[in-house]
Coordinates of N, CA and C in Angstrom, one line a residue:
X184 N -12.0 -14.8 8.9 CA -13.4 -14.5 8.6 C -13.5 -13.2 7.9
X185 N -12.5 -12.4 8.0 CA -12.5 -11.1 7.3 C -11.4 -10.1 7.9
X186 N -11.3 -9.0 7.1 CA -10.3 -8.0 7.6 C -11.1 -6.6 7.4
X187 N -10.6 -5.6 8.1 CA -11.2 -4.3 8.1 C -11.0 -3.7 6.7
X188 N -12.1 -3.4 6.0 CA -12.1 -2.8 4.7 C -11.7 -1.5 4.6
X189 N -11.6 -0.7 5.8 CA -11.4 0.7 5.7 C -9.9 1.1 6.2
X190 N -9.1 0.1 6.7 CA -7.8 0.4 7.2 C -6.9 0.7 6.0
X191 N -6.0 1.7 6.3 CA -5.0 2.0 5.2 C -3.7 1.4 5.4
X192 N -3.5 0.8 6.6 CA -2.2 0.1 7.0 C -2.2 -1.4 6.9
X193 N -2.1 -2.0 5.7 CA -2.0 -3.4 5.6 C -3.2 -4.1 6.0
X194 N -4.4 -3.3 6.3 CA -5.6 -4.1 6.5 C -5.4 -5.0 7.8
X195 N -4.8 -4.5 8.8 CA -4.5 -5.3 10.0 C -5.7 -5.9 10.7
X196 N -6.6 -5.0 11.1 CA -7.8 -5.5 12.1 C -8.4 -6.6 11.3
X197 N -8.4 -7.8 12.0 CA -9.0 -9.0 11.4 C -9.7 -9.9 12.5
X198 N -10.5 -10.8 12.0 CA -11.3 -11.8 12.8 C -10.9 -13.1 12.4
X199 N -10.5 -14.0 13.2 CA -10.1 -15.4 12.8 C -10.9 -16.4 13.7
X200 N -11.0 -17.6 13.2 CA -11.5 -18.7 14.0 C -10.5 -19.9 13.9
X201 N -10.2 -20.4 15.1 CA -9.3 -21.5 15.2 C -10.1 -22.8 14.6
X202 N -9.6 -23.4 13.5 CA -10.4 -24.5 12.8 C -10.5 -25.7 13.7
X203 N -9.7 -25.9 14.8 CA -9.7 -27.0 15.6 C -10.6 -26.8 16.8
X204 N -10.4 -25.7 17.5 CA -11.2 -25.5 18.8 C -12.4 -24.7 18.6
X205 N -12.5 -23.9 17.5 CA -13.6 -23.0 17.2 C -13.5 -21.7 17.9
X206 N -12.3 -21.5 18.6 CA -12.0 -20.2 19.4 C -11.9 -19.1 18.4
X207 N -12.3 -17.9 18.8 CA -12.2 -16.7 18.1 C -10.9 -16.0 18.5
X208 N -10.3 -15.5 17.4 CA -9.1 -14.6 17.7 C -9.4 -13.3 17.0
X209 N -9.1 -12.2 17.6 CA -9.2 -10.9 17.2 C -7.9 -10.1 17.2
X210 N -7.7 -9.6 15.9 CA -6.5 -8.8 15.8 C -6.9 -7.3 15.5
X211 N -6.5 -6.4 16.4 CA -6.9 -5.0 16.4 C -6.0 -4.1 17.1
X212 N -6.3 -2.8 17.1 CA -5.5 -1.9 17.8 C -5.7 -2.0 19.3
X213 N -4.6 -2.1 20.0 CA -4.5 -2.2 21.4 C -5.0 -0.9 22.0
X214 N -5.9 -1.0 23.0 CA -6.5 0.1 23.6 C -5.7 0.5 24.8
X215 N -5.2 1.8 24.8 CA -4.3 2.3 25.9 C -4.9 3.5 26.6
X216 N -6.2 3.9 26.1 CA -6.8 5.1 26.8 C -7.2 4.7 28.2
X217 N -6.5 5.4 29.2 CA -6.9 5.1 30.6 C -8.3 5.2 30.9
X218 N -9.1 6.0 30.3 CA -10.5 6.3 30.6 C -11.3 5.0 30.2
X219 N -11.0 4.6 28.9 CA -11.7 3.4 28.4 C -11.3 2.1 29.2
X220 N -10.1 2.0 29.6 CA -9.7 0.9 30.3 C -10.4 0.8 31.8
X221 N -10.4 2.0 32.3 CA -11.1 2.2 33.6 C -12.6 1.7 33.6
X222 N -13.4 2.1 32.5 CA -14.6 1.7 32.3 C -14.8 0.2 32.2
X223 N -13.8 -0.4 31.4 CA -13.9 -1.9 31.3 C -13.6 -2.6 32.6
X224 N -12.7 -2.0 33.4 CA -12.4 -2.7 34.7 C -13.5 -2.6 35.6
X225 N -14.5 -1.7 35.4 CA -15.7 -1.7 36.2 C -16.5 -3.0 36.1
X226 N -16.2 -3.7 35.0 CA -17.0 -4.9 34.7 C -16.1 -6.2 35.0
X227 N -14.8 -6.0 35.2 CA -14.0 -7.1 35.5 C -12.6 -6.8 35.3
X228 N -11.7 -7.5 36.0 CA -10.3 -7.2 36.0 C -9.6 -7.6 34.6
X229 N -8.6 -6.8 34.2 CA -7.8 -7.1 33.0 C -6.5 -7.7 33.4
X230 N -6.2 -9.0 33.2 CA -5.2 -9.7 33.6 C -3.9 -9.2 33.0
X231 N -2.8 -9.6 33.6 CA -1.5 -9.1 33.1 C -1.3 -9.5 31.7
X232 N -1.7 -10.8 31.4 CA -1.5 -11.4 30.0 C -2.7 -11.1 29.1
X233 N -3.6 -10.1 29.4 CA -4.6 -9.8 28.6 C -4.5 -8.4 27.9
X234 N -5.2 -8.2 26.9 CA -5.1 -6.8 26.3 C -6.6 -6.5 25.7
X235 N -6.9 -5.3 25.8 CA -8.2 -4.8 25.2 C -7.9 -4.3 23.8
X236 N -8.6 -4.9 22.8 CA -8.4 -4.4 21.5 C -9.6 -3.8 20.9
X237 N -9.3 -2.8 19.9 CA -10.5 -2.2 19.3 C -10.6 -2.7 17.9
X238 N -11.9 -3.0 17.5 CA -12.3 -3.3 16.1 C -13.3 -2.3 15.7
X239 N -13.3 -1.9 14.4 CA -14.3 -0.9 13.9 C -15.7 -1.6 13.8
X240 N -16.6 -0.7 13.8 CA -18.0 -1.2 13.7 C -18.2 -1.9 12.3
X241 N -17.5 -1.5 11.3 CA -17.7 -2.1 10.0 C -17.3 -3.6 10.0
X242 N -16.7 -4.1 11.1 CA -16.4 -5.6 11.2 C -17.3 -6.4 12.0
X243 N -18.4 -5.7 12.5 CA -19.4 -6.3 13.3 C -19.9 -7.6 12.7
X244 N -20.3 -7.6 11.4 CA -20.8 -8.9 10.8 C -19.8 -10.0 10.7
X245 N -18.5 -9.6 10.6 CA -17.4 -10.6 10.7 C -17.3 -11.3 12.0
X246 N -17.6 -10.6 13.0 CA -17.6 -11.1 14.5 C -18.8 -12.0 14.6
X247 N -19.9 -11.6 14.1 CA -21.1 -12.4 14.3 C -20.9 -13.7 13.5
X248 N -20.4 -13.6 12.3 CA -20.2 -14.8 11.4 C -19.1 -15.7 12.1
X249 N -18.1 -15.2 12.8 CA -17.1 -16.1 13.5 C -17.8 -16.9 14.6
X250 N -18.8 -16.3 15.2 CA -19.4 -16.9 16.4 C -20.5 -17.9 16.0
X251 N -21.2 -17.6 14.8 CA -22.4 -18.3 14.4 C -22.3 -19.1 13.2
X252 N -21.4 -18.8 12.3 CA -21.4 -19.5 10.9 C -20.2 -20.0 10.4
X253 N -19.2 -20.1 11.2 CA -18.0 -20.7 10.8 C -18.1 -22.1 10.3
X254 N -17.7 -22.4 9.2 CA -17.6 -23.8 8.6 C -16.3 -24.4 8.5
X255 N -16.1 -25.6 9.0 CA -14.8 -26.2 8.9 C -14.1 -26.1 7.7
X256 N -12.9 -25.7 7.7 CA -12.1 -25.6 6.4 C -12.2 -24.2 5.7
X257 N -13.1 -23.4 6.2 CA -13.3 -22.0 5.6 C -12.0 -21.3 5.7
X258 N -11.7 -20.5 4.7 CA -10.6 -19.7 4.7 C -11.0 -18.3 4.2
X259 N -10.5 -17.2 4.7 CA -10.8 -15.9 4.2 C -10.3 -15.6 3.0
X260 N -10.5 -14.5 2.4 CA -10.1 -14.2 1.0 C -8.5 -14.1 1.0
X261 N -8.0 -13.9 2.2 CA -6.5 -13.8 2.3 C -5.7 -12.8 1.5
X262 N -6.4 -11.7 1.3 CA -5.8 -10.6 0.6 C -4.4 -10.2 1.2
X263 N -3.4 -10.4 0.6 CA -2.1 -10.1 1.1 C -1.7 -8.6 1.2
X264 N -1.1 -8.2 2.1 CA -0.6 -6.8 2.2 C 0.8 -6.6 1.4
X265 N 1.1 -5.4 1.3 CA 2.3 -5.0 0.5 C 3.5 -5.7 1.2
X266 N 3.5 -5.7 2.6 CA 4.7 -6.2 3.3 C 4.8 -7.7 3.0
X267 N 3.7 -8.4 3.0 CA 3.8 -9.8 2.7 C 4.3 -10.1 1.3
X268 N 3.7 -9.4 0.3 CA 4.1 -9.7 -1.1 C 5.6 -9.2 -1.3
X269 N 6.0 -8.2 -0.8 CA 7.5 -7.8 -0.8 C 8.4 -8.7 -0.2
X270 N 8.0 -9.3 0.9 CA 8.8 -10.3 1.6 C 9.0 -11.7 0.8
X271 N 8.1 -11.9 -0.1 CA 8.3 -13.1 -1.0 C 9.1 -12.8 -2.3
X272 N 9.2 -11.6 -2.6 CA 9.9 -11.2 -3.8 C 11.4 -11.6 -3.7
X273 N 12.0 -12.0 -4.8 CA 13.4 -12.5 -4.8 C 14.3 -11.7 -5.7
X274 N 13.7 -11.0 -6.7 CA 14.5 -10.3 -7.6 C 14.1 -8.9 -7.8
X275 N 12.9 -8.7 -7.9 CA 12.5 -7.2 -8.3 C 11.0 -7.0 -7.8
X276 N 10.8 -5.6 -7.6 CA 9.5 -5.0 -7.2 C 9.4 -3.7 -7.9
X277 N 8.5 -3.5 -8.8 CA 8.4 -2.2 -9.5 C 7.0 -1.6 -9.2
X278 N 6.9 -0.3 -9.1 CA 5.6 0.4 -8.9 C 5.5 1.5 -9.9
X279 N 4.3 1.5 -10.6 CA 4.0 2.5 -11.6 C 2.9 3.3 -11.1
X280 N 3.1 4.7 -11.0 CA 2.0 5.6 -10.5 C 1.8 6.5 -11.7
X281 N 0.5 6.7 -11.9 CA 0.0 7.6 -13.0 C -0.9 8.6 -12.6
X282 N -1.3 8.8 -11.5 CA -2.3 9.8 -11.1 C -1.6 11.1 -10.6
X283 N -2.3 12.1 -10.7 CA -1.8 13.5 -10.2 C -2.3 13.8 -8.8
X284 N -3.0 12.9 -8.3 CA -3.4 13.1 -6.8 C -3.9 11.8 -6.3
X285 N -3.5 11.6 -4.9 CA -3.9 10.4 -4.2 C -4.4 10.9 -2.8
X286 N -5.4 10.2 -2.3 CA -5.9 10.6 -1.0 C -6.6 9.5 -0.4
X287 N -7.1 9.8 0.8 CA -6.6 10.9 1.6 C -5.2 10.7 2.1
X288 N -4.5 11.8 2.2 CA -3.1 11.9 2.7 C -2.9 12.8 3.8
X289 N -2.6 12.2 5.0 CA -2.3 13.0 6.1 C -1.1 13.9 5.9
X290 N 0.0 13.3 5.2 CA 1.1 14.2 5.0 C 0.8 15.4 4.1
X291 N 0.1 15.2 3.0 CA -0.3 16.2 2.2 C -1.0 17.3 2.9
X292 N -2.1 16.9 3.7 CA -2.9 17.8 4.5 C -2.0 18.6 5.4
X293 N -0.9 18.0 6.0 CA -0.1 18.7 6.9 C 0.8 19.7 6.2
X294 N 1.3 19.3 5.0 CA 2.1 20.2 4.1 C 1.2 21.3 3.6
X295 N 0.0 21.2 3.3 CA -0.8 22.3 2.9 C -1.2 23.3 4.0
X296 N -1.1 22.7 5.2 CA -1.4 23.6 6.4 C 0.0 24.3 6.9
X297 N 1.0 24.1 6.1 CA 2.3 24.8 6.5 C 3.3 23.9 7.3
X298 N 2.9 22.6 7.5 CA 3.9 21.7 8.2 C 4.9 21.1 7.3
X299 N 5.6 20.2 7.8 CA 6.8 19.6 6.9 C 6.1 18.5 6.0
X300 N 5.0 17.9 6.3 CA 4.4 16.9 5.5 C 5.0 15.6 5.7
X301 N 6.0 15.5 6.7 CA 6.7 14.2 6.9 C 6.0 13.5 8.1
X302 N 5.4 12.4 7.7 CA 4.6 11.7 8.8 C 5.5 10.6 9.3
X303 N 5.7 10.5 10.6 CA 6.6 9.5 11.1 C 5.9 8.1 11.2
X304 N 6.4 7.2 10.5 CA 5.8 5.8 10.5 C 6.7 4.8 11.3
X305 N 7.5 5.4 12.2 CA 8.4 4.6 13.0 C 9.4 3.9 12.2
X306 N 9.8 4.3 11.0 CA 10.8 3.7 10.3 C 10.3 2.5 9.6
X307 N 9.0 2.2 9.5 CA 8.5 1.0 8.9 C 8.9 0.8 7.4
X308 N 8.6 1.9 6.7 CA 8.9 1.8 5.3 C 10.4 1.6 5.0
X309 N 11.2 2.3 5.7 CA 12.7 2.2 5.4 C 13.1 0.6 5.7
X310 N 12.5 0.1 6.8 CA 12.9 -1.3 7.1 C 12.4 -2.3 6.1
X311 N 11.1 -2.0 5.5 CA 10.5 -3.0 4.6 C 11.4 -3.0 3.3
X312 N 11.7 -1.7 2.8 CA 12.5 -1.6 1.7 C 13.9 -2.0 1.8
X313 N 14.5 -1.6 2.9 CA 15.9 -2.0 3.2 C 16.2 -3.4 3.3
X314 N 15.1 -4.2 3.9 CA 15.2 -5.6 4.0 C 15.2 -6.3 2.7
X315 N 14.3 -5.8 1.8 CA 14.2 -6.3 0.4 C 15.4 -6.0 -0.3
X316 N 15.9 -4.7 -0.4 CA 17.1 -4.5 -1.1 C 18.4 -5.3 -0.6
X317 N 18.4 -5.4 0.8 CA 19.4 -6.1 1.4 C 19.6 -7.6 0.9
X318 N 18.5 -8.2 0.5 CA 18.5 -9.6 0.0 C 18.6 -9.7 -1.5
X319 N 18.8 -8.5 -2.1 CA 19.0 -8.5 -3.6 C 17.9 -8.1 -4.4
X320 N 16.8 -7.7 -3.8 CA 15.6 -7.3 -4.6 C 15.8 -5.8 -5.1
X321 N 15.6 -5.5 -6.4 CA 15.7 -4.2 -6.9 C 14.3 -3.5 -6.8
X322 N 14.2 -2.4 -6.1 CA 12.9 -1.8 -6.0 C 12.9 -0.6 -6.7
X323 N 12.0 -0.4 -7.8 CA 11.9 0.7 -8.6 C 10.5 1.3 -8.6
X324 N 10.5 2.7 -8.7 CA 9.3 3.4 -8.7 C 9.3 4.4 -9.9
X325 N 8.3 4.3 -10.7 CA 8.2 5.2 -11.9 C 6.9 6.1 -11.8
X326 N 6.9 7.4 -11.9 CA 5.8 8.3 -11.8 C 5.5 9.0 -13.1
X327 N 4.4 8.8 -13.6 CA 4.0 9.6 -14.8 C 3.2 10.8 -14.4
X328 N 3.6 12.0 -14.6 CA 3.0 13.2 -14.1 C 2.6 14.2 -15.1
X329 N 1.5 14.9 -14.9 CA 1.1 16.0 -15.8 C 1.9 17.3 -15.5
X330 N 2.3 18.0 -16.4 CA 3.0 19.3 -16.1 C 2.3 20.5 -16.7
X331 N 2.1 21.6 -16.0 CA 2.7 21.9 -14.7 C 2.1 20.9 -13.6
X332 N 2.9 20.5 -12.7 CA 2.5 19.5 -11.8 C 1.4 19.9 -10.8
X333 N 0.6 19.0 -10.3 CA -0.4 19.3 -9.3 C 0.3 19.7 -7.9
X334 N -0.5 20.3 -7.0 CA 0.1 20.4 -5.7 C 0.6 19.2 -5.0
X335 N -0.2 18.2 -5.2 CA 0.0 16.9 -4.6 C 1.3 16.4 -5.2
X336 N 1.6 16.4 -6.5 CA 2.9 15.9 -7.0 C 4.0 16.8 -6.5
X337 N 3.7 18.1 -6.3 CA 4.8 18.9 -5.8 C 5.2 18.5 -4.3
X338 N 4.2 18.2 -3.5 CA 4.4 17.7 -2.2 C 5.2 16.3 -2.2
X339 N 4.7 15.3 -3.1 CA 5.3 14.1 -3.3 C 6.7 14.1 -3.6
X340 N 7.0 15.0 -4.6 CA 8.4 15.2 -5.1 C 9.3 15.7 -3.8
X341 N 8.7 16.5 -3.0 CA 9.5 17.0 -1.8 C 9.9 15.8 -0.9
X342 N 9.0 15.0 -0.6 CA 9.2 13.9 0.4 C 9.8 12.6 -0.2
X343 N 10.1 12.6 -1.7 CA 10.6 11.4 -2.2 C 12.0 11.0 -1.8
X344 N 12.7 11.9 -1.2 CA 14.1 11.7 -0.6 C 13.9 10.5 0.4
X345 N 12.8 10.4 1.1 CA 12.6 9.2 2.0 C 12.5 7.9 1.3
X346 N 11.9 7.9 0.2 CA 11.9 6.7 -0.7 C 13.3 6.3 -1.1
X347 N 14.1 7.4 -1.5 CA 15.5 7.1 -2.0 C 16.3 6.6 -0.8
X348 N 16.2 7.3 0.3 CA 16.9 6.8 1.5 C 16.6 5.4 1.9
X349 N 15.3 5.0 1.7 CA 15.1 3.6 2.0 C 15.7 2.6 1.2
X350 N 16.1 3.0 -0.1 CA 16.7 2.1 -1.0 C 16.0 1.9 -2.3
X351 N 15.0 2.7 -2.5 CA 14.3 2.7 -3.9 C 14.9 3.5 -4.9
X352 N 14.8 3.1 -6.2 CA 15.2 3.9 -7.3 C 13.8 4.6 -7.8
X353 N 13.9 5.9 -7.9 CA 12.7 6.6 -8.3 C 13.0 7.4 -9.6
X354 N 12.1 7.4 -10.5 CA 12.2 8.3 -11.7 C 10.8 8.8 -12.1
X355 N 10.9 10.0 -12.7 CA 9.7 10.7 -13.2 C 9.6 10.9 -14.6
X356 N 8.4 10.7 -15.2 CA 8.2 10.9 -16.6 C 7.0 11.8 -16.9
X357 N 7.3 13.1 -17.5 CA 6.2 14.0 -17.8 C 5.3 13.3 -18.8
X358 N 4.1 13.5 -18.6 CA 3.0 12.7 -19.3 C 3.2 12.9 -20.8
X359 N 3.5 14.0 -21.2 CA 3.6 14.3 -22.6 C 4.8 13.6 -23.3
X360 N 5.7 13.0 -22.5 CA 6.8 12.2 -23.1 C 6.5 10.8 -23.0
X361 N 5.2 10.4 -22.7 CA 4.9 9.0 -22.6 C 4.1 8.5 -23.9
X362 N 4.1 9.3 -24.9 CA 3.4 9.0 -26.2 C 4.0 7.7 -26.8
X363 N 3.1 6.8 -27.3 CA 3.6 5.6 -27.8 C 3.7 4.4 -27.0
X364 N 3.7 4.7 -25.6 CA 3.8 3.6 -24.6 C 2.4 3.2 -24.2
X365 N 2.1 1.8 -24.4 CA 0.8 1.4 -24.1 C 0.7 1.1 -22.6
X366 N 0.0 2.1 -21.9 CA -0.1 2.1 -20.4 C -1.3 1.4 -20.0
X367 N -1.2 0.8 -18.7 CA -2.3 0.0 -18.2 C -3.4 0.9 -17.8
X368 N -4.6 0.3 -17.2 CA -5.7 1.0 -16.7 C -5.5 1.6 -15.4
X369 N -4.6 1.1 -14.7 CA -4.5 1.6 -13.2 C -3.1 1.4 -12.8
X370 N -2.7 2.0 -11.6 CA -1.3 1.8 -11.0 C -1.2 0.4 -10.6
X371 N 0.1 0.1 -10.4 CA 0.2 -1.3 -10.0 C 1.6 -1.4 -9.3
X372 N 1.7 -2.6 -8.5 CA 3.0 -3.1 -8.0 C 3.2 -4.4 -8.9
X373 N 4.4 -4.6 -9.3 CA 4.7 -6.0 -10.0 C 6.0 -6.6 -9.3
X374 N 5.8 -7.8 -8.9 CA 6.8 -8.6 -8.1 C 7.4 -9.7 -9.1
X375 N 8.8 -9.7 -9.2 CA 9.5 -10.6 -9.9 C 9.0 -10.8 -11.3
X376 N 8.4 -9.9 -11.8 CA 7.9 -10.0 -13.2 C 6.9 -11.2 -13.4
X377 N 6.2 -11.5 -12.3 CA 5.4 -12.6 -12.2 C 3.9 -12.3 -11.7
X378 N 3.9 -11.5 -10.8 CA 2.5 -11.1 -10.2 C 2.4 -9.6 -10.2
X379 N 1.2 -9.2 -10.7 CA 0.9 -7.8 -10.8 C -0.3 -7.5 -9.9
X380 N -0.2 -6.4 -9.0 CA -1.3 -6.0 -8.1 C -1.8 -4.7 -8.5
X381 N -2.9 -4.6 -9.2 CA -3.4 -3.3 -9.7 C -4.1 -2.7 -8.5
X382 N -3.9 -1.3 -8.3 CA -4.6 -0.6 -7.2 C -5.5 0.4 -7.8
X383 N -6.8 0.3 -7.8 CA -7.7 1.1 -8.4 C -8.2 2.2 -7.3
X384 N -8.3 3.4 -7.9 CA -8.6 4.5 -7.1 C -10.0 5.1 -7.6
X385 N -10.7 5.9 -6.7 CA -11.8 6.6 -7.0 C -11.5 7.8 -8.0
X386 N -12.4 8.4 -8.6 CA -12.2 9.4 -9.5 C -11.4 10.6 -8.9
X387 N -11.7 10.9 -7.6 CA -11.0 12.0 -7.0 C -9.6 11.6 -6.4
X388 N -9.2 10.3 -6.7 CA -7.9 9.9 -6.2 C -7.9 9.0 -4.9
X389 N -9.0 9.0 -4.3 CA -9.2 8.2 -2.9 C -8.8 6.8 -3.2
X390 N -8.1 6.2 -2.2 CA -7.8 4.8 -2.2 C -9.0 4.1 -2.0
X391 N -9.2 3.0 -2.7 CA -10.3 2.1 -2.5 C -9.9 0.8 -1.9
X392 N -10.1 0.6 -0.6 CA -9.5 -0.7 0.1 C -9.7 -2.0 -0.6
X393 N -10.9 -2.2 -1.1 CA -11.2 -3.5 -1.7 C -11.0 -3.6 -3.2
X394 N -10.3 -2.5 -3.7 CA -10.2 -2.5 -5.2 C -8.8 -2.9 -5.7
X395 N -8.4 -4.0 -5.2 CA -7.1 -4.5 -5.6 C -7.5 -5.7 -6.7
X396 N -6.6 -5.8 -7.7 CA -6.8 -6.8 -8.8 C -5.5 -7.5 -9.0
X397 N -5.5 -8.8 -8.8 CA -4.3 -9.7 -8.9 C -4.2 -10.3 -10.3
X398 N -3.2 -10.2 -10.9 CA -3.0 -10.7 -12.3 C -1.6 -11.4 -12.3
X399 N -1.7 -12.8 -12.7 CA -0.5 -13.6 -12.9 C -0.5 -14.2 -14.3
X400 N -1.4 -13.9 -15.1 CA -1.5 -14.4 -16.5 C -0.3 -13.8 -17.2
X401 N 0.6 -14.6 -17.6 CA 1.8 -14.2 -18.4 C 1.6 -13.3 -19.6
X402 N 0.4 -13.6 -20.2 CA 0.1 -12.9 -21.4 C 0.0 -11.4 -21.1
X403 N -0.6 -11.1 -19.9 CA -0.7 -9.7 -19.4 C 0.5 -9.2 -18.8
X404 N 1.2 -10.1 -18.0 CA 2.4 -9.6 -17.3 C 3.5 -9.1 -18.3
X405 N 3.7 -10.0 -19.3 CA 4.8 -9.5 -20.2 C 4.6 -8.3 -20.9
X406 N 3.3 -7.9 -21.1 CA 3.1 -6.6 -21.7 C 3.4 -5.5 -20.7
X407 N 3.1 -5.7 -19.4 CA 3.4 -4.7 -18.4 C 4.9 -4.6 -18.2
X408 N 5.6 -5.8 -18.3 CA 7.0 -5.6 -18.2 C 7.6 -4.8 -19.2
X409 N 7.2 -5.0 -20.5 CA 7.7 -4.1 -21.5 C 7.3 -2.7 -21.4
X410 N 6.1 -2.4 -21.0 CA 5.8 -1.0 -20.9 C 6.4 -0.3 -19.8
X411 N 6.6 -1.0 -18.7 CA 7.3 -0.4 -17.5 C 8.8 0.0 -18.0
X412 N 9.4 -1.0 -18.6 CA 10.8 -0.7 -19.1 C 10.9 0.4 -20.0
X413 N 9.9 0.7 -20.8 CA 10.0 1.8 -21.8 C 9.7 3.2 -20.9
X414 N 8.9 3.0 -19.9 CA 8.7 4.2 -19.1 C 10.0 4.5 -18.3
X415 N 10.6 3.4 -17.9 CA 11.8 3.6 -17.1 C 13.0 4.2 -17.9
X416 N 13.0 3.8 -19.2 CA 14.0 4.2 -20.1 C 14.0 5.7 -20.3
X417 N 12.7 6.2 -20.5 CA 12.4 7.6 -20.8 C 12.5 8.5 -19.5
X418 N 12.2 7.9 -18.4 CA 11.9 8.8 -17.2 C 13.2 9.3 -16.7
X419 N 13.0 10.4 -15.8 CA 14.2 11.2 -15.4 C 14.5 10.8 -13.9
X420 N 15.7 10.4 -13.6 CA 16.1 10.1 -12.2 C 15.6 11.3 -11.2
X421 N 15.2 10.8 -10.0 CA 14.6 11.8 -9.1 C 15.6 13.0 -8.9
X422 N 16.9 12.8 -8.7 CA 17.9 13.7 -8.4 C 18.0 14.8 -9.5
X423 N 17.5 14.4 -10.7 CA 17.6 15.3 -11.9 C 16.3 15.9 -12.4
X424 N 15.3 15.5 -11.8 CA 13.8 16.0 -12.2 C 13.5 17.2 -11.3
X425 N 13.3 18.2 -12.2 CA 13.0 19.6 -11.5 C 11.6 19.8 -11.7
X426 N 10.9 20.2 -10.7 CA 9.5 20.5 -10.7 C 9.2 21.8 -11.4
X427 N 8.2 21.8 -12.4 CA 7.8 23.0 -13.1 C 6.4 23.2 -12.8

């Protein structure tokens, strides 16, 4: 029926309807706060095989629709997450980044406040990339940046060792060296040189959860394959790129 449009992590909170029984299924964050659980238990016991899950208010209409207006055979938009798309790649996954700031970023905020800027994701990214590389997928990330670099790029460069450790190849291309390369309108991931997922951002760099654009038209894809390879050929490997 729908997914949380505000989530930054694979858009996990979701509402489903079983097409056979009509039962509702809710995927959300498991509530562990003892105070909240105590309040709920005032109205009834929570069995050992039950869990209380949290869904944001932005999903209220999806829940109502699941209960009142589900139609047999209806399927959600099915917007796949990065993990799902990467799991289906067999040869390559490339990422082109062209902005000098992305947000909101918990790690960047921590770094600005004097912290390490390294946010623990439980090893999730390393597992995703490691599994892909392990089955023969080459994962490359190219970043086109303005110089002198922004504070965000300075932070991003500092934590890129985590991408490399996970198994990515990362290169940097100063924007002034990208002359003559026909670059696309937005950042993207491209899988197996067949599917391109553009990621549109707001003017201030904020991620827009619903602003993904999926392209498989080979007339478009072939142009992006060519331009990415030109960027990659000119770009500087991460270990050699020095921040200025």
